[in-house]
Tab-separated table of N, CA and C in Angstrom:
chain	number	residue	atom	x	y	z
R	1	MET	N	-0.350	-34.132	-2.056
R	1	MET	CA	-1.281	-34.989	-1.358
R	1	MET	C	-0.808	-36.447	-1.413
R	2	LEU	N	-0.340	-36.903	-2.555
R	2	LEU	CA	0.149	-38.269	-2.672
R	2	LEU	C	1.469	-38.455	-1.954
R	3	THR	N	2.239	-37.366	-1.808
R	3	THR	CA	3.509	-37.458	-1.105
R	3	THR	C	3.279	-37.793	0.366
R	4	GLY	N	2.309	-37.149	0.980
R	4	GLY	CA	1.988	-37.428	2.381
R	4	GLY	C	1.507	-38.861	2.573
R	5	PHE	N	0.704	-39.341	1.622
R	5	PHE	CA	0.220	-40.722	1.697
R	5	PHE	C	1.382	-41.704	1.573
R	6	LYS	N	2.314	-41.408	0.653
R	6	LYS	CA	3.475	-42.276	0.466
R	6	LYS	C	4.331	-42.304	1.720
R	7	GLU	N	4.530	-41.155	2.377
R	7	GLU	CA	5.295	-41.109	3.617
R	7	GLU	C	4.600	-41.905	4.720
R	8	PHE	N	3.278	-41.824	4.773
R	8	PHE	CA	2.511	-42.564	5.772
R	8	PHE	C	2.646	-44.069	5.563
R	9	ILE	N	2.533	-44.514	4.326
R	9	ILE	CA	2.594	-45.946	4.022
R	9	ILE	C	4.003	-46.493	4.250
R	10	LEU	N	5.007	-45.714	3.916
R	10	LEU	CA	6.378	-46.194	4.025
R	10	LEU	C	6.970	-46.007	5.415
R	11	ARG	N	6.196	-45.459	6.329
R	11	ARG	CA	6.653	-45.318	7.705
R	11	ARG	C	6.820	-46.709	8.301
R	12	GLY	N	7.821	-46.907	9.108
R	12	GLY	CA	8.150	-48.227	9.635
R	12	GLY	C	7.044	-48.880	10.442
R	13	ASN	N	6.315	-48.105	11.234
R	13	ASN	CA	5.278	-48.678	12.083
R	13	ASN	C	4.139	-49.271	11.261
R	14	VAL	N	3.750	-48.609	10.200
R	14	VAL	CA	2.639	-49.089	9.377
R	14	VAL	C	3.026	-50.388	8.675
R	15	ILE	N	4.231	-50.449	8.156
R	15	ILE	CA	4.673	-51.653	7.460
R	15	ILE	C	4.819	-52.808	8.451
R	16	SER	N	5.366	-52.539	9.625
R	16	SER	CA	5.496	-53.577	10.650
R	16	SER	C	4.131	-54.106	11.071
R	17	MET	N	3.171	-53.207	11.217
R	17	MET	CA	1.830	-53.625	11.597
R	17	MET	C	1.193	-54.470	10.498
R	18	ALA	N	1.381	-54.081	9.257
R	18	ALA	CA	0.813	-54.843	8.141
R	18	ALA	C	1.430	-56.237	8.066
R	19	VAL	N	2.730	-56.318	8.253
R	19	VAL	CA	3.392	-57.622	8.247
R	19	VAL	C	2.898	-58.464	9.423
R	20	GLY	N	2.754	-57.853	10.588
R	20	GLY	CA	2.251	-58.568	11.761
R	20	GLY	C	0.846	-59.101	11.558
R	21	LEU	N	-0.008	-58.297	10.941
R	21	LEU	CA	-1.374	-58.759	10.663
R	21	LEU	C	-1.385	-59.891	9.655
R	22	ALA	N	-0.551	-59.808	8.630
R	22	ALA	CA	-0.497	-60.880	7.625
R	22	ALA	C	0.014	-62.177	8.246
R	23	VAL	N	1.066	-62.079	9.059
R	23	VAL	CA	1.594	-63.273	9.717
R	23	VAL	C	0.572	-63.821	10.713
R	24	GLY	N	-0.105	-62.947	11.423
R	24	GLY	CA	-1.126	-63.379	12.384
R	24	GLY	C	-2.283	-64.097	11.716
R	25	SER	N	-2.738	-63.586	10.591
R	25	SER	CA	-3.846	-64.255	9.906
R	25	SER	C	-3.399	-65.594	9.326
R	26	ALA	N	-2.178	-65.669	8.827
R	26	ALA	CA	-1.659	-66.944	8.324
R	26	ALA	C	-1.499	-67.938	9.471
R	27	PHE	N	-1.022	-67.473	10.615
R	27	PHE	CA	-0.879	-68.330	11.783
R	27	PHE	C	-2.237	-68.834	12.251
R	28	THR	N	-3.236	-67.967	12.242
R	28	THR	CA	-4.587	-68.369	12.631
R	28	THR	C	-5.129	-69.430	11.691
R	29	ALA	N	-4.876	-69.286	10.395
R	29	ALA	CA	-5.334	-70.288	9.432
R	29	ALA	C	-4.669	-71.630	9.680
R	30	VAL	N	-3.382	-71.614	9.994
R	30	VAL	CA	-2.663	-72.864	10.273
R	30	VAL	C	-3.205	-73.522	11.536
R	31	VAL	N	-3.414	-72.742	12.583
R	31	VAL	CA	-3.921	-73.301	13.834
R	31	VAL	C	-5.338	-73.838	13.653
R	32	THR	N	-6.168	-73.119	12.908
R	32	THR	CA	-7.529	-73.598	12.653
R	32	THR	C	-7.494	-74.900	11.867
R	33	ALA	N	-6.653	-74.982	10.871
R	33	ALA	CA	-6.531	-76.218	10.091
R	33	ALA	C	-6.008	-77.361	10.962
R	34	PHE	N	-5.036	-77.069	11.827
R	34	PHE	CA	-4.501	-78.099	12.720
R	34	PHE	C	-5.567	-78.605	13.683
R	35	SER	N	-6.326	-77.676	14.262
R	35	SER	CA	-7.351	-78.108	15.211
R	35	SER	C	-8.468	-78.865	14.518
R	36	THR	N	-8.814	-78.472	13.289
R	36	THR	CA	-9.860	-79.183	12.543
R	36	THR	C	-9.373	-80.554	12.092
R	37	ALA	N	-8.121	-80.663	11.671
R	37	ALA	CA	-7.604	-81.917	11.131
R	37	ALA	C	-7.182	-82.906	12.216
R	38	PHE	N	-6.658	-82.430	13.349
R	38	PHE	CA	-6.100	-83.340	14.336
R	38	PHE	C	-6.790	-83.292	15.694
R	39	ILE	N	-6.947	-82.112	16.254
R	39	ILE	CA	-7.452	-82.001	17.627
R	39	ILE	C	-8.923	-82.385	17.719
R	40	THR	N	-9.746	-81.875	16.820
R	40	THR	CA	-11.172	-82.170	16.863
R	40	THR	C	-11.447	-83.665	16.705
R	41	PRO	N	-10.816	-84.379	15.778
R	41	PRO	CA	-11.036	-85.831	15.736
R	41	PRO	C	-10.550	-86.547	16.994
R	42	LEU	N	-9.472	-86.059	17.605
R	42	LEU	CA	-9.013	-86.673	18.852
R	42	LEU	C	-10.035	-86.471	19.971
R	43	ILE	N	-10.631	-85.297	20.005
R	43	ILE	CA	-11.684	-85.050	20.995
R	43	ILE	C	-12.880	-85.955	20.707
R	44	GLY	N	-13.210	-86.107	19.428
R	44	GLY	CA	-14.300	-87.012	19.052
R	44	GLY	C	-14.015	-88.448	19.461
R	45	MET	N	-12.756	-88.878	19.316
R	45	MET	CA	-12.389	-90.239	19.733
R	45	MET	C	-12.439	-90.370	21.250
R	46	ALA	N	-12.007	-89.348	21.964
R	46	ALA	CA	-11.987	-89.402	23.428
R	46	ALA	C	-13.395	-89.420	24.004
R	47	THR	N	-14.315	-88.739	23.349
R	47	THR	CA	-15.694	-88.697	23.843
R	47	THR	C	-16.560	-89.768	23.209
R	48	HIS	N	-15.955	-90.641	22.416
R	48	HIS	CA	-16.667	-91.722	21.718
R	48	HIS	C	-17.784	-91.173	20.846
R	49	SER	N	-17.537	-90.018	20.273
R	49	SER	CA	-18.506	-89.409	19.365
R	49	SER	C	-18.244	-89.943	17.961
R	50	THR	N	-19.295	-90.205	17.221
R	50	THR	CA	-19.116	-90.721	15.870
R	50	THR	C	-18.691	-89.630	14.920
R	51	MET	N	-18.973	-88.395	15.268
R	51	MET	CA	-18.560	-87.326	14.369
R	51	MET	C	-17.243	-86.731	14.852
R	52	GLY	N	-16.296	-86.640	13.970
R	52	GLY	CA	-15.007	-86.067	14.316
R	52	GLY	C	-14.993	-84.577	14.099
R	53	ASP	N	-15.910	-84.090	13.277
R	53	ASP	CA	-15.974	-82.668	12.963
R	53	ASP	C	-17.166	-82.070	13.696
R	54	PHE	N	-16.875	-81.195	14.650
R	54	PHE	CA	-17.951	-80.603	15.432
R	54	PHE	C	-18.728	-79.545	14.666
R	55	SER	N	-18.227	-79.087	13.537
R	55	SER	CA	-18.904	-78.006	12.825
R	55	SER	C	-20.280	-78.418	12.324
R	56	LYS	N	-20.527	-79.689	12.219
R	56	LYS	CA	-21.842	-80.154	11.766
R	56	LYS	C	-22.799	-80.397	12.928
R	57	ALA	N	-22.319	-80.308	14.157
R	57	ALA	CA	-23.167	-80.547	15.320
R	57	ALA	C	-24.138	-79.388	15.495
R	58	HIS	N	-25.397	-79.717	15.692
R	58	HIS	CA	-26.414	-78.677	15.865
R	58	HIS	C	-27.611	-79.259	16.606
R	59	PHE	N	-28.467	-78.378	17.056
R	59	PHE	CA	-29.759	-78.801	17.586
R	59	PHE	C	-30.815	-77.843	17.066
R	60	THR	N	-32.028	-78.299	17.072
R	60	THR	CA	-33.133	-77.514	16.540
R	60	THR	C	-34.109	-77.219	17.668
R	61	LEU	N	-34.521	-75.967	17.752
R	61	LEU	CA	-35.473	-75.551	18.771
R	61	LEU	C	-36.495	-74.634	18.116
R	62	HIS	N	-37.735	-75.085	18.080
R	62	HIS	CA	-38.838	-74.341	17.468
R	62	HIS	C	-38.532	-73.957	16.022
R	63	GLY	N	-37.942	-74.861	15.293
R	63	GLY	CA	-37.666	-74.649	13.879
R	63	GLY	C	-36.391	-73.884	13.577
R	64	SER	N	-35.655	-73.444	14.609
R	64	SER	CA	-34.392	-72.718	14.406
R	64	SER	C	-33.233	-73.664	14.653
R	65	HIS	N	-32.231	-73.619	13.761
R	65	HIS	CA	-31.062	-74.470	13.886
R	65	HIS	C	-29.956	-73.704	14.608
R	66	PHE	N	-29.407	-74.317	15.651
R	66	PHE	CA	-28.314	-73.734	16.420
R	66	PHE	C	-27.078	-74.595	16.182
R	67	ASN	N	-26.099	-74.040	15.475
R	67	ASN	CA	-24.863	-74.758	15.139
R	67	ASN	C	-23.826	-74.548	16.242
R	68	TYR	N	-23.972	-75.279	17.333
R	68	TYR	CA	-23.046	-75.135	18.444
R	68	TYR	C	-21.681	-75.742	18.135
R	69	GLY	N	-21.593	-76.595	17.146
R	69	GLY	CA	-20.325	-77.212	16.780
R	69	GLY	C	-19.324	-76.208	16.228
R	70	VAL	N	-19.818	-75.196	15.544
R	70	VAL	CA	-18.937	-74.142	15.025
R	70	VAL	C	-18.265	-73.413	16.189
R	71	LEU	N	-19.030	-73.183	17.250
R	71	LEU	CA	-18.474	-72.538	18.440
R	71	LEU	C	-17.421	-73.430	19.089
R	72	ILE	N	-17.667	-74.723	19.134
R	72	ILE	CA	-16.681	-75.643	19.720
R	72	ILE	C	-15.395	-75.620	18.906
R	73	ASN	N	-15.507	-75.688	17.574
R	73	ASN	CA	-14.307	-75.639	16.724
R	73	ASN	C	-13.543	-74.336	16.912
R	74	ALA	N	-14.262	-73.213	16.955
R	74	ALA	CA	-13.607	-71.916	17.130
R	74	ALA	C	-12.958	-71.822	18.506
R	75	SER	N	-13.582	-72.373	19.524
R	75	SER	CA	-13.018	-72.341	20.875
R	75	SER	C	-11.740	-73.167	20.958
R	76	VAL	N	-11.751	-74.336	20.338
R	76	VAL	CA	-10.552	-75.177	20.330
R	76	VAL	C	-9.416	-74.464	19.590
R	77	ALA	N	-9.723	-73.860	18.453
R	77	ALA	CA	-8.697	-73.126	17.700
R	77	ALA	C	-8.162	-71.946	18.508
R	78	PHE	N	-9.041	-71.259	19.216
R	78	PHE	CA	-8.617	-70.135	20.047
R	78	PHE	C	-7.698	-70.599	21.167
R	79	LEU	N	-8.068	-71.678	21.848
R	79	LEU	CA	-7.255	-72.173	22.948
R	79	LEU	C	-5.877	-72.620	22.466
R	80	ILE	N	-5.834	-73.275	21.313
R	80	ILE	CA	-4.538	-73.699	20.776
R	80	ILE	C	-3.702	-72.483	20.398
R	81	THR	N	-4.323	-71.513	19.744
R	81	THR	CA	-3.599	-70.298	19.365
R	81	THR	C	-3.063	-69.576	20.600
R	82	ALA	N	-3.903	-69.437	21.617
R	82	ALA	CA	-3.481	-68.748	22.833
R	82	ALA	C	-2.354	-69.502	23.528
R	83	ALA	N	-2.442	-70.837	23.579
R	83	ALA	CA	-1.397	-71.625	24.224
R	83	ALA	C	-0.075	-71.514	23.471
R	84	VAL	N	-0.132	-71.609	22.155
R	84	VAL	CA	1.103	-71.516	21.362
R	84	VAL	C	1.716	-70.132	21.509
R	85	LEU	N	0.903	-69.086	21.434
R	85	LEU	CA	1.437	-67.735	21.584
R	85	LEU	C	2.035	-67.528	22.969
R	86	TYR	N	1.377	-68.053	23.995
R	86	TYR	CA	1.891	-67.863	25.345
R	86	TYR	C	3.207	-68.605	25.540
R	87	PHE	N	3.222	-69.896	25.198
R	87	PHE	CA	4.407	-70.703	25.483
R	87	PHE	C	5.551	-70.476	24.486
R	88	ALA	N	5.240	-70.018	23.275
R	88	ALA	CA	6.293	-69.821	22.282
R	88	ALA	C	6.763	-68.371	22.184
R	89	VAL	N	5.928	-67.415	22.607
R	89	VAL	CA	6.298	-66.003	22.453
R	89	VAL	C	6.333	-65.281	23.797
R	90	ILE	N	5.226	-65.267	24.521
R	90	ILE	CA	5.107	-64.446	25.726
R	90	ILE	C	6.048	-64.916	26.831
R	91	ALA	N	6.009	-66.207	27.163
R	91	ALA	CA	6.851	-66.715	28.258
R	91	ALA	C	8.348	-66.542	27.971
R	92	PRO	N	8.844	-66.901	26.773
R	92	PRO	CA	10.278	-66.673	26.529
R	92	PRO	C	10.672	-65.197	26.561
R	93	LEU	N	9.818	-64.320	26.016
R	93	LEU	CA	10.145	-62.890	26.047
R	93	LEU	C	10.134	-62.349	27.464
R	94	ALA	N	9.222	-62.811	28.294
R	94	ALA	CA	9.191	-62.368	29.688
R	94	ALA	C	10.451	-62.815	30.416
R	95	LYS	N	10.912	-64.021	30.114
R	95	LYS	CA	12.135	-64.519	30.744
R	95	LYS	C	13.341	-63.692	30.295
R	96	ILE	N	13.397	-63.364	29.019
R	96	ILE	CA	14.489	-62.546	28.501
R	96	ILE	C	14.446	-61.153	29.112
R	97	GLN	N	13.249	-60.562	29.211
R	97	GLN	CA	13.114	-59.232	29.797
R	97	GLN	C	13.522	-59.222	31.258
R	98	SER	N	13.187	-60.289	31.984
R	98	SER	CA	13.544	-60.321	33.402
R	98	SER	C	15.050	-60.355	33.594
R	99	ARG	N	15.770	-60.921	32.659
R	99	ARG	CA	17.230	-60.936	32.766
R	99	ARG	C	17.815	-59.539	32.616
R	100	PHE	N	17.183	-58.713	31.767
R	100	PHE	CA	17.694	-57.372	31.528
R	100	PHE	C	17.218	-56.371	32.571
R	101	THR	N	16.065	-56.591	33.172
R	101	THR	CA	15.514	-55.618	34.113
R	101	THR	C	15.889	-55.906	35.553
R	102	SER	N	16.510	-57.039	35.847
R	102	SER	CA	16.836	-57.364	37.237
R	102	SER	C	17.970	-56.499	37.775
R	103	ASP	N	18.753	-55.899	36.924
R	103	ASP	CA	19.881	-55.093	37.375
R	103	ASP	C	19.478	-53.670	37.744
R	104	LYS	N	18.251	-53.273	37.462
R	104	LYS	CA	17.818	-51.917	37.751
R	104	LYS	C	17.626	-51.743	39.259
R	105	PRO	N	17.999	-50.573	39.779
R	105	PRO	CA	17.779	-50.345	41.207
R	105	PRO	C	16.278	-50.228	41.511
R	106	VAL	N	15.911	-50.609	42.719
R	106	VAL	CA	14.516	-50.573	43.132
R	106	VAL	C	14.136	-49.136	43.475
R	107	ASP	N	13.011	-48.691	42.971
R	107	ASP	CA	12.511	-47.358	43.294
R	107	ASP	C	11.754	-47.458	44.614
R	108	ILE	N	12.319	-46.880	45.670
R	108	ILE	CA	11.725	-47.046	46.989
R	108	ILE	C	10.425	-46.265	47.146
R	109	LYS	N	10.161	-45.323	46.268
R	109	LYS	CA	8.912	-44.570	46.342
R	109	LYS	C	7.808	-45.195	45.503
R	110	ALA	N	8.135	-46.257	44.759
R	110	ALA	CA	7.140	-46.857	43.870
R	110	ALA	C	6.063	-47.599	44.648
R	111	ALA	N	6.421	-48.231	45.766
R	111	ALA	CA	5.437	-48.954	46.563
R	111	ALA	C	4.605	-47.936	47.329
R	112	LEU	N	3.294	-47.978	47.116
R	112	LEU	CA	2.400	-47.015	47.748
R	112	LEU	C	1.436	-47.727	48.689
R	113	ARG	N	0.924	-46.967	49.633
R	113	ARG	CA	-0.131	-47.451	50.521
R	113	ARG	C	-0.988	-46.269	50.909
R	114	ASP	N	-2.076	-46.540	51.584
R	114	ASP	CA	-2.974	-45.473	52.014
R	114	ASP	C	-2.629	-45.045	53.429
R	115	CYS	N	-2.716	-43.752	53.676
R	115	CYS	CA	-2.535	-43.218	55.016
R	115	CYS	C	-3.718	-43.692	55.868
R	116	PRO	N	-3.467	-44.209	57.083
R	116	PRO	CA	-4.584	-44.690	57.897
R	116	PRO	C	-5.469	-43.569	58.440
R	117	ARG	N	-5.013	-42.327	58.365
R	117	ARG	CA	-5.800	-41.211	58.886
R	117	ARG	C	-6.621	-40.520	57.795
R	118	CYS	N	-5.968	-40.150	56.675
R	118	CYS	CA	-6.678	-39.370	55.647
R	118	CYS	C	-6.927	-40.160	54.362
R	119	TYR	N	-6.418	-41.387	54.273
R	119	TYR	CA	-6.650	-42.308	53.156
R	119	TYR	C	-6.111	-41.803	51.815
R	120	THR	N	-5.088	-40.966	51.834
R	120	THR	CA	-4.436	-40.577	50.596
R	120	THR	C	-3.244	-41.496	50.363
R	121	GLU	N	-2.835	-41.631	49.115
R	121	GLU	CA	-1.701	-42.501	48.790
R	121	GLU	C	-0.400	-41.846	49.210
R	122	ILE	N	0.416	-42.625	49.917
R	122	ILE	CA	1.730	-42.156	50.344
R	122	ILE	C	2.731	-43.277	50.069
R	123	PRO	N	4.033	-42.960	49.998
R	123	PRO	CA	5.023	-44.032	49.835
R	123	PRO	C	4.988	-44.981	51.031
R	124	ALA	N	5.238	-46.242	50.776
R	124	ALA	CA	5.172	-47.247	51.843
R	124	ALA	C	6.261	-47.041	52.887
R	125	ILE	N	7.343	-46.363	52.539
R	125	ILE	CA	8.432	-46.153	53.496
R	125	ILE	C	8.256	-44.866	54.304
R	126	ALA	N	7.197	-44.121	54.038
R	126	ALA	CA	6.999	-42.839	54.717
R	126	ALA	C	6.688	-43.067	56.190
R	127	SER	N	7.225	-42.171	57.031
R	127	SER	CA	6.919	-42.229	58.459
R	127	SER	C	5.995	-41.083	58.866
R	128	ARG	N	5.681	-40.214	57.895
R	128	ARG	CA	4.748	-39.113	58.149
R	128	ARG	C	3.983	-38.860	56.855
R	129	CYS	N	2.691	-38.657	56.981
R	129	CYS	CA	1.863	-38.392	55.805
R	129	CYS	C	2.099	-36.960	55.345
R	130	ALA	N	2.305	-36.787	54.070
R	130	ALA	CA	2.559	-35.455	53.519
R	130	ALA	C	1.285	-34.627	53.445
R	131	HIS	N	0.136	-35.257	53.544
R	131	HIS	CA	-1.124	-34.529	53.387
R	131	HIS	C	-1.700	-34.098	54.734
R	132	CYS	N	-1.776	-35.030	55.694
R	132	CYS	CA	-2.368	-34.681	56.988
R	132	CYS	C	-1.318	-34.555	58.087
R	133	THR	N	-0.075	-34.825	57.786
R	133	THR	CA	1.099	-34.732	58.662
R	133	THR	C	1.028	-35.636	59.891
R	134	SER	N	0.213	-36.661	59.860
R	134	SER	CA	0.173	-37.575	61.005
R	134	SER	C	1.347	-38.547	60.914
R	135	GLU	N	1.867	-38.926	62.094
R	135	GLU	CA	2.967	-39.873	62.141
R	135	GLU	C	2.420	-41.285	61.972
R	136	ILE	N	3.073	-42.062	61.128
R	136	ILE	CA	2.649	-43.436	60.871
R	136	ILE	C	3.879	-44.329	60.849
R	137	LYS	N	3.650	-45.612	61.034
R	137	LYS	CA	4.759	-46.562	60.988
R	137	LYS	C	5.003	-46.963	59.540
R	138	PRO	N	6.250	-46.931	59.092
R	138	PRO	CA	6.552	-47.365	57.726
R	138	PRO	C	6.296	-48.868	57.571
R	139	ASP	N	6.030	-49.267	56.362
R	139	ASP	CA	5.827	-50.678	56.064
R	139	ASP	C	7.167	-51.401	56.212
R	140	PRO	N	7.242	-52.460	57.036
R	140	PRO	CA	8.533	-53.136	57.247
R	140	PRO	C	9.096	-53.766	55.972
R	141	GLU	N	8.234	-54.292	55.116
R	141	GLU	CA	8.715	-54.890	53.863
R	141	GLU	C	9.340	-53.831	52.960
R	142	ALA	N	8.711	-52.664	52.900
R	142	ALA	CA	9.256	-51.581	52.074
R	142	ALA	C	10.584	-51.093	52.639
R	143	LEU	N	10.684	-51.035	53.967
R	143	LEU	CA	11.950	-50.625	54.574
R	143	LEU	C	13.054	-51.634	54.276
R	144	ALA	N	12.712	-52.906	54.292
R	144	ALA	CA	13.714	-53.934	53.997
R	144	ALA	C	14.182	-53.829	52.552
R	145	MET	N	13.252	-53.542	51.638
R	145	MET	CA	13.630	-53.388	50.230
R	145	MET	C	14.486	-52.153	50.027
R	146	ALA	N	14.174	-51.082	50.759
R	146	ALA	CA	14.897	-49.823	50.584
R	146	ALA	C	16.254	-49.841	51.257
R	147	GLU	N	16.461	-50.753	52.207
R	147	GLU	CA	17.703	-50.856	52.960
R	147	GLU	C	18.062	-49.521	53.642
R	148	LEU	N	17.046	-48.917	54.221
R	148	LEU	CA	17.227	-47.663	54.953
R	148	LEU	C	17.241	-47.954	56.449
R	149	PRO	N	17.852	-47.084	57.242
R	149	PRO	CA	17.770	-47.280	58.697
R	149	PRO	C	16.345	-47.029	59.167
R	150	ALA	N	15.981	-47.639	60.258
R	150	ALA	CA	14.634	-47.464	60.803
R	150	ALA	C	14.416	-46.002	61.175
R	151	PRO	N	13.195	-45.499	61.060
R	151	PRO	CA	12.943	-44.089	61.393
R	151	PRO	C	13.091	-43.851	62.884
R	152	ARG	N	13.343	-42.587	63.243
R	152	ARG	CA	13.545	-42.212	64.650
R	152	ARG	C	12.279	-42.249	65.414
């Protein structure tokens, strides 16, 4: 029983996920600290607010306290985290992936459209529907991508 557990824990995917979660939580703590220490006071200065820390901002309605400042701080931290992840991780990886995937041949059957007669999905380059057998005009853009001669 312990052998199976040990194999599960030492499997590469589980360890990679654990490391990713630890790095993600540490990154979130850094971004939250950065937004609390620098961004929030800058927003306070820009809005001429006397309080630099929004976490203390609240209003009271019928004796209940609503701490809307906590939401503002969390939103700022989220936006900074999302921006850093997008511009530092997602965009560069997408650019790298596009360099490797541009050499692949185009699948001419991948582009689909609906048959104007029976409304089933057919390839965009098809000149006849496989379901209702009606003759249709192929999509000119798909034909240009496929580099096929025009249908008869």
